[in-house]
Coordinates of C-alpha atoms in Angstrom, one line a residue:
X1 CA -9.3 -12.2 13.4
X2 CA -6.3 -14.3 12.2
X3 CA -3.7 -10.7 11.1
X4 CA -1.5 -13.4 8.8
X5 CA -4.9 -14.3 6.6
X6 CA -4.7 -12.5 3.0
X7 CA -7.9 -9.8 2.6
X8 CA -10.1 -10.5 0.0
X9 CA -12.1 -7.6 -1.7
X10 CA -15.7 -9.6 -0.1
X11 CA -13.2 -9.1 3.4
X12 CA -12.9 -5.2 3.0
X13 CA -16.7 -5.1 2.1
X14 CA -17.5 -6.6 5.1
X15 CA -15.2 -4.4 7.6
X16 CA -17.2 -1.3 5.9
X17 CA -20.2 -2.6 7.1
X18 CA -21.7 -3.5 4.1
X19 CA -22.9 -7.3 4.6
X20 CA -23.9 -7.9 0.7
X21 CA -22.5 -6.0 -2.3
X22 CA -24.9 -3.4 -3.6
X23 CA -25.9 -2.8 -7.1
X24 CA -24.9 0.7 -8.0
X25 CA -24.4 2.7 -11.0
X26 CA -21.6 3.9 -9.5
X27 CA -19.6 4.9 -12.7
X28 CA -22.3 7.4 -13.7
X29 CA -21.3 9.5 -10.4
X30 CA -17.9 10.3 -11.7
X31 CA -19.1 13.9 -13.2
X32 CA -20.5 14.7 -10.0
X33 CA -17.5 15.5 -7.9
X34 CA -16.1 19.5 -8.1
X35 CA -12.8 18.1 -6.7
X36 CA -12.0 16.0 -9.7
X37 CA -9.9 18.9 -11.0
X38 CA -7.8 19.2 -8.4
X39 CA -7.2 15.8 -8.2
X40 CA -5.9 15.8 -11.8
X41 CA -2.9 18.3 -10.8
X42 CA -0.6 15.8 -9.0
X43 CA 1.7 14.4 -11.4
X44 CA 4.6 16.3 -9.0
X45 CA 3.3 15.1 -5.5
X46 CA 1.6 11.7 -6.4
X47 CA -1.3 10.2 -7.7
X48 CA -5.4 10.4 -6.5
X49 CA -8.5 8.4 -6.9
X50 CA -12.2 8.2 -5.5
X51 CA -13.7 4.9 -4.7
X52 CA -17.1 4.0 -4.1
X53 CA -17.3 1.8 -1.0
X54 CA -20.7 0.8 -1.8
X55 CA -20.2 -0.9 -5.0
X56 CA -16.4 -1.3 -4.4
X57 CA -15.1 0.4 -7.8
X58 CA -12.8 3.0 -8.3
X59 CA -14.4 6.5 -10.1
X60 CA -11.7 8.5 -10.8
X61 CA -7.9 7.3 -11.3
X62 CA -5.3 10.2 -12.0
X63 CA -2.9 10.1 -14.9
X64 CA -0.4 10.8 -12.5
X65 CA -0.3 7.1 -11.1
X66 CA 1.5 6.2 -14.5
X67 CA 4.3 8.7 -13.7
X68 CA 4.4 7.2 -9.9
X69 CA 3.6 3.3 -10.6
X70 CA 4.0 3.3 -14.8
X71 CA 0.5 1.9 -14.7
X72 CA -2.3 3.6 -16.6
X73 CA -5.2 4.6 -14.8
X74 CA -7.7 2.8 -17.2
X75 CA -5.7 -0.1 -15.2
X76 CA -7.6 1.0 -12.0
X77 CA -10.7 1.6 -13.6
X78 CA -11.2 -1.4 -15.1
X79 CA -9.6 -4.1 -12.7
X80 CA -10.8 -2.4 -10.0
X81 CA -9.5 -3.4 -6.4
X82 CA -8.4 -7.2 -7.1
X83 CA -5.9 -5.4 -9.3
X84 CA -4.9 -3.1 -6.7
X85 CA -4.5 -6.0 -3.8
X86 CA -2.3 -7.6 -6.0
X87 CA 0.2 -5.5 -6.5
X88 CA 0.8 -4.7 -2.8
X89 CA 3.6 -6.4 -1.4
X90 CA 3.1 -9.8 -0.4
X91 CA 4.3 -9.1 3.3
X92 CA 2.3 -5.7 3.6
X93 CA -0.7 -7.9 2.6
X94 CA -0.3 -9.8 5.6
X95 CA -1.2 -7.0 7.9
X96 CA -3.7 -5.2 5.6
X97 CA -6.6 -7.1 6.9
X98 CA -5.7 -6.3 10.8
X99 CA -4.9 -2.5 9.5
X100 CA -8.4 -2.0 7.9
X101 CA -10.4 -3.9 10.9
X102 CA -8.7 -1.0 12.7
X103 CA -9.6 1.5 10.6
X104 CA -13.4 0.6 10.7
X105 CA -13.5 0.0 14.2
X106 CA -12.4 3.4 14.7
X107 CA -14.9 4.5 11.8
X108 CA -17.8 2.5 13.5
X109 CA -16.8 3.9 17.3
X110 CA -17.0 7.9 16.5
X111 CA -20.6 9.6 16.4
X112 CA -21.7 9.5 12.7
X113 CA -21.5 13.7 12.5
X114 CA -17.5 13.1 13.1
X115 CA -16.8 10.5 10.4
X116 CA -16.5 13.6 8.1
X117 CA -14.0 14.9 10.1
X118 CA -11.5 11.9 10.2
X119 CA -8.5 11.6 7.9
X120 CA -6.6 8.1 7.8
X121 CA -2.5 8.1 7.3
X122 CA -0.6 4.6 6.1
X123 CA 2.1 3.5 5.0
X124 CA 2.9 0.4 2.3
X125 CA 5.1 -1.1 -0.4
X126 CA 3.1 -1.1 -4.0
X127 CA 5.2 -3.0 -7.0
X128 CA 5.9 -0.5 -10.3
X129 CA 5.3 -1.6 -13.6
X130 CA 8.8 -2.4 -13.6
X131 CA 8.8 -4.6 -10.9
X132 CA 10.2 -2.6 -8.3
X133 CA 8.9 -2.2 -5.1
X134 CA 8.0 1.8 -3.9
X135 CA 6.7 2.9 -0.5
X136 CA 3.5 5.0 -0.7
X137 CA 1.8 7.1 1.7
X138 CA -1.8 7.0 1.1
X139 CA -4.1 9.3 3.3
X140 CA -7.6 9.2 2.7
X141 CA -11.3 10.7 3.9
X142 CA -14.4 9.3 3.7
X143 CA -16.2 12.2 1.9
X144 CA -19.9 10.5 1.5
X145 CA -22.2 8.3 3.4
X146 CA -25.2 6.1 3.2
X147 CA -28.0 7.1 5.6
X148 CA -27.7 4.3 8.3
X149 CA -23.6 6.7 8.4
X150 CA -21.7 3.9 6.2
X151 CA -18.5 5.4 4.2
X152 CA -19.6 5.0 0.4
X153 CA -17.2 7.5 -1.2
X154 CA -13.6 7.7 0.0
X155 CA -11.0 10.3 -1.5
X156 CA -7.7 9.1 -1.6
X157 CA -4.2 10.7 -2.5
X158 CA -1.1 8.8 -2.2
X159 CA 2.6 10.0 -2.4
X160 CA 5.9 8.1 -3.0
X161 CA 8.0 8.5 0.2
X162 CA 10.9 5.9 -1.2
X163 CA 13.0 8.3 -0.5
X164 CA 12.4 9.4 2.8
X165 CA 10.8 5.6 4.2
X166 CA 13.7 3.1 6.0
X167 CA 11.1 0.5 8.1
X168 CA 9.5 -1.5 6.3
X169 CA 6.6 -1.4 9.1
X170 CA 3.1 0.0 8.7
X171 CA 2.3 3.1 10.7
X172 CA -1.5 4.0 11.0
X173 CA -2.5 7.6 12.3
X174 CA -6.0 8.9 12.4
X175 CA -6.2 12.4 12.7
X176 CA -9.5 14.7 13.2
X177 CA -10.6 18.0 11.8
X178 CA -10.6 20.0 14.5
X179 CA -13.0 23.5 14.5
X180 CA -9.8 25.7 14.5
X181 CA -9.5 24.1 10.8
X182 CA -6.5 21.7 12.1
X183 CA -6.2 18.2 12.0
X184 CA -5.8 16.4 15.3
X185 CA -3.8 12.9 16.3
X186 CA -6.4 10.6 17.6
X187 CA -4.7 7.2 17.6
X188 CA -1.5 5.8 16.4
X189 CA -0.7 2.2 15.5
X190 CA 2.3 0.1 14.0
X191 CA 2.3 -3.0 12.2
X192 CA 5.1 -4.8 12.1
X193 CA 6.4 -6.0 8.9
X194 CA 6.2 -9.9 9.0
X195 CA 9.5 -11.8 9.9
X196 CA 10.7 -13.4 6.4
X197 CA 14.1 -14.2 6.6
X198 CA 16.5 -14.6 4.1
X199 CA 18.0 -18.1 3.6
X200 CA 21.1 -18.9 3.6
X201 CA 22.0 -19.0 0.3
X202 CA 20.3 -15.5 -0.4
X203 CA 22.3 -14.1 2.5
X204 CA 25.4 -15.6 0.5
X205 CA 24.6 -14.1 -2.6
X206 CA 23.8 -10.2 -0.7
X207 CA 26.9 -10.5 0.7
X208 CA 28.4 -10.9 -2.6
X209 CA 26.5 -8.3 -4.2
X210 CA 27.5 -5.9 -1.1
X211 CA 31.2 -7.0 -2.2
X212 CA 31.1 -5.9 -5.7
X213 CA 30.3 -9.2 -7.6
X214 CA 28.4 -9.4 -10.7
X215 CA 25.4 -12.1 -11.1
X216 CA 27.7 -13.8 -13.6
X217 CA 30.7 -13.6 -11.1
X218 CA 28.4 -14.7 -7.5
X219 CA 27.1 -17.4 -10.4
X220 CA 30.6 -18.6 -11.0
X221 CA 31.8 -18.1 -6.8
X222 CA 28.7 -20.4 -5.7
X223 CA 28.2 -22.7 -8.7
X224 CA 25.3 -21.7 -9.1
X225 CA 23.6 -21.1 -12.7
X226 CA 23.2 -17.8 -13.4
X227 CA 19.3 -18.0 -13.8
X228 CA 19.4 -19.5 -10.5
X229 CA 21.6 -16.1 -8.9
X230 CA 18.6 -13.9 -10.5
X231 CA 15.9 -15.3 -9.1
X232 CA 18.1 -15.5 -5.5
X233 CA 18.0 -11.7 -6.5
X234 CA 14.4 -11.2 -7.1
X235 CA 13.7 -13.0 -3.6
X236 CA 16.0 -10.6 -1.6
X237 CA 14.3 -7.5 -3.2
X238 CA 11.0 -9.0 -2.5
X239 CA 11.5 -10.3 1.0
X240 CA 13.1 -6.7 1.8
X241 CA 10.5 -4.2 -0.4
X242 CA 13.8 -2.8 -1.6
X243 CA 13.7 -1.0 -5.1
X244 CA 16.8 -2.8 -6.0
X245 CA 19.6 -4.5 -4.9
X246 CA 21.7 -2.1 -3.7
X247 CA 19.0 -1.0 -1.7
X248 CA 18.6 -4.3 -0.2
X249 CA 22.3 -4.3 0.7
X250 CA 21.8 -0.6 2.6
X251 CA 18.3 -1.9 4.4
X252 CA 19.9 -5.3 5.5
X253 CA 23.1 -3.3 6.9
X254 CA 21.1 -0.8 8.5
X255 CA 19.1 -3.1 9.8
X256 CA 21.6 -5.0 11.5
X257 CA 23.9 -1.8 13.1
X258 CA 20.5 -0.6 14.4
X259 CA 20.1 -3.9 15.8
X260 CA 23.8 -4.0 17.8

């Protein structure tokens, strides 16, 4: 499988095994799920959601993703996952094909009694409402299956770690339930974050930024329109997955010391 090829939502069907979509009433399982109450308390620790594999729709959305992402959860609901895909960052999207082949190959290797068992830790950068760029920890668990032991319902919480996540690499870790009630490392797995590299001209207009300049003053310094200087800026926070440009300034710095 080419890792650099953009996953479609017909791609992630597939790697779950499901060769055709299904027609489900899917929405009509919502009420069914005891959990859903717990999942509405996160508005502190993150956001939650059940999706149905099967028809590939989300059931549930918490309230709390507005507070995390300032989208509403009726967002999620009604877009469903094309809305999703597309606001992961453009460079995380590069590896999110080869990260969920992994995933299911794992999935599809395990005797069907442990699938329960398995929980699935990643990392990746998801653009606000704002359009900045947070780092999100999703872990998820498959929670129901079809007969033939296919994942149709998957329960997923996810967590902004901005403040704690430097690498802009995805880290994969597949744990197990283990009978003592503790959950077990089973395999490990980085992705590296694809090699985009600022031009020349965006390099010119960090440094500047990292010196104290204004857009209007880097505008006047490079004769450059200003217009021209923000969308130099919008390209540097991109290519990074910083939240802003000072944070750009710290990754790129760190990046390089770490690099001596």
């Amino acid at each position: 499988m080419n890792a650099s090829q953009k996953p479609t939502t017909s791609d992630l069907y597939q790697l779950a095994g499901y060769p055709e979509p299904l027609e489900v009433e899917s929405i009509t399982l919502l009420r069914n799920y005891p959990l859903l109450d717990n999942l509405e308390n996160t508005v502190n620790q993150g956001y939650s959601c059940i999706f149905n594999w099967s028809s590939m729709q989300y059931l549930f959305m918490s309230d709390s993703v507005k507070h995390i992402l300032g989208y509403t959860s009726k967002s999620f609901l009604e877009k469903g996952l094309n809305f999703t895909l597309s606001i992961i960052h453009p460079e995380d999207m590069l590896k999110f094909k080869e990260l969920h082949q992994t995933i299911f190959n794992y999935f599809y290797s395990i005797p069907a009694a442990q699938r329960p068992k398995i929980r699935f830790s990643y990392n990746l950068r998801v653009k606000t409402a704002d359009n900045n760029y947070v780092h999100i920890l999703r872990q998820s668990t498959f929670i129901r299956f079809s007969v033939d032991g296919k994942p149709t319902i998957e329960s997923v919480h996810s967590t902004d770690i901005t403040g704690f996540k430097h690498s802009n690499h995805i880290n994969l870790t597949i744990h197990q339930l283990s009978d003592a009630g503790t959950y077990l490392l089973c395999h490990e797995q980085e992705f590296s974050e694809a090699q985009t590299k600022l031009t020349e001209r965006e390099k010119q207009v960090l440094e500047l930024v990292r010196l104290g300049y204004t857009t209007k003053e880097i505008a006047y310094h490079l004769y450059l329109a200003i217009e021209t200087v923000k969308s130099h800026r919008k390209h540097i926070i991109a290519k990074t997955g910083a939240c802003n440009m000072t944070a750009a300034v710290n990754m790129v710095n760190n990046k390089g010391q770490s690099q001596k």
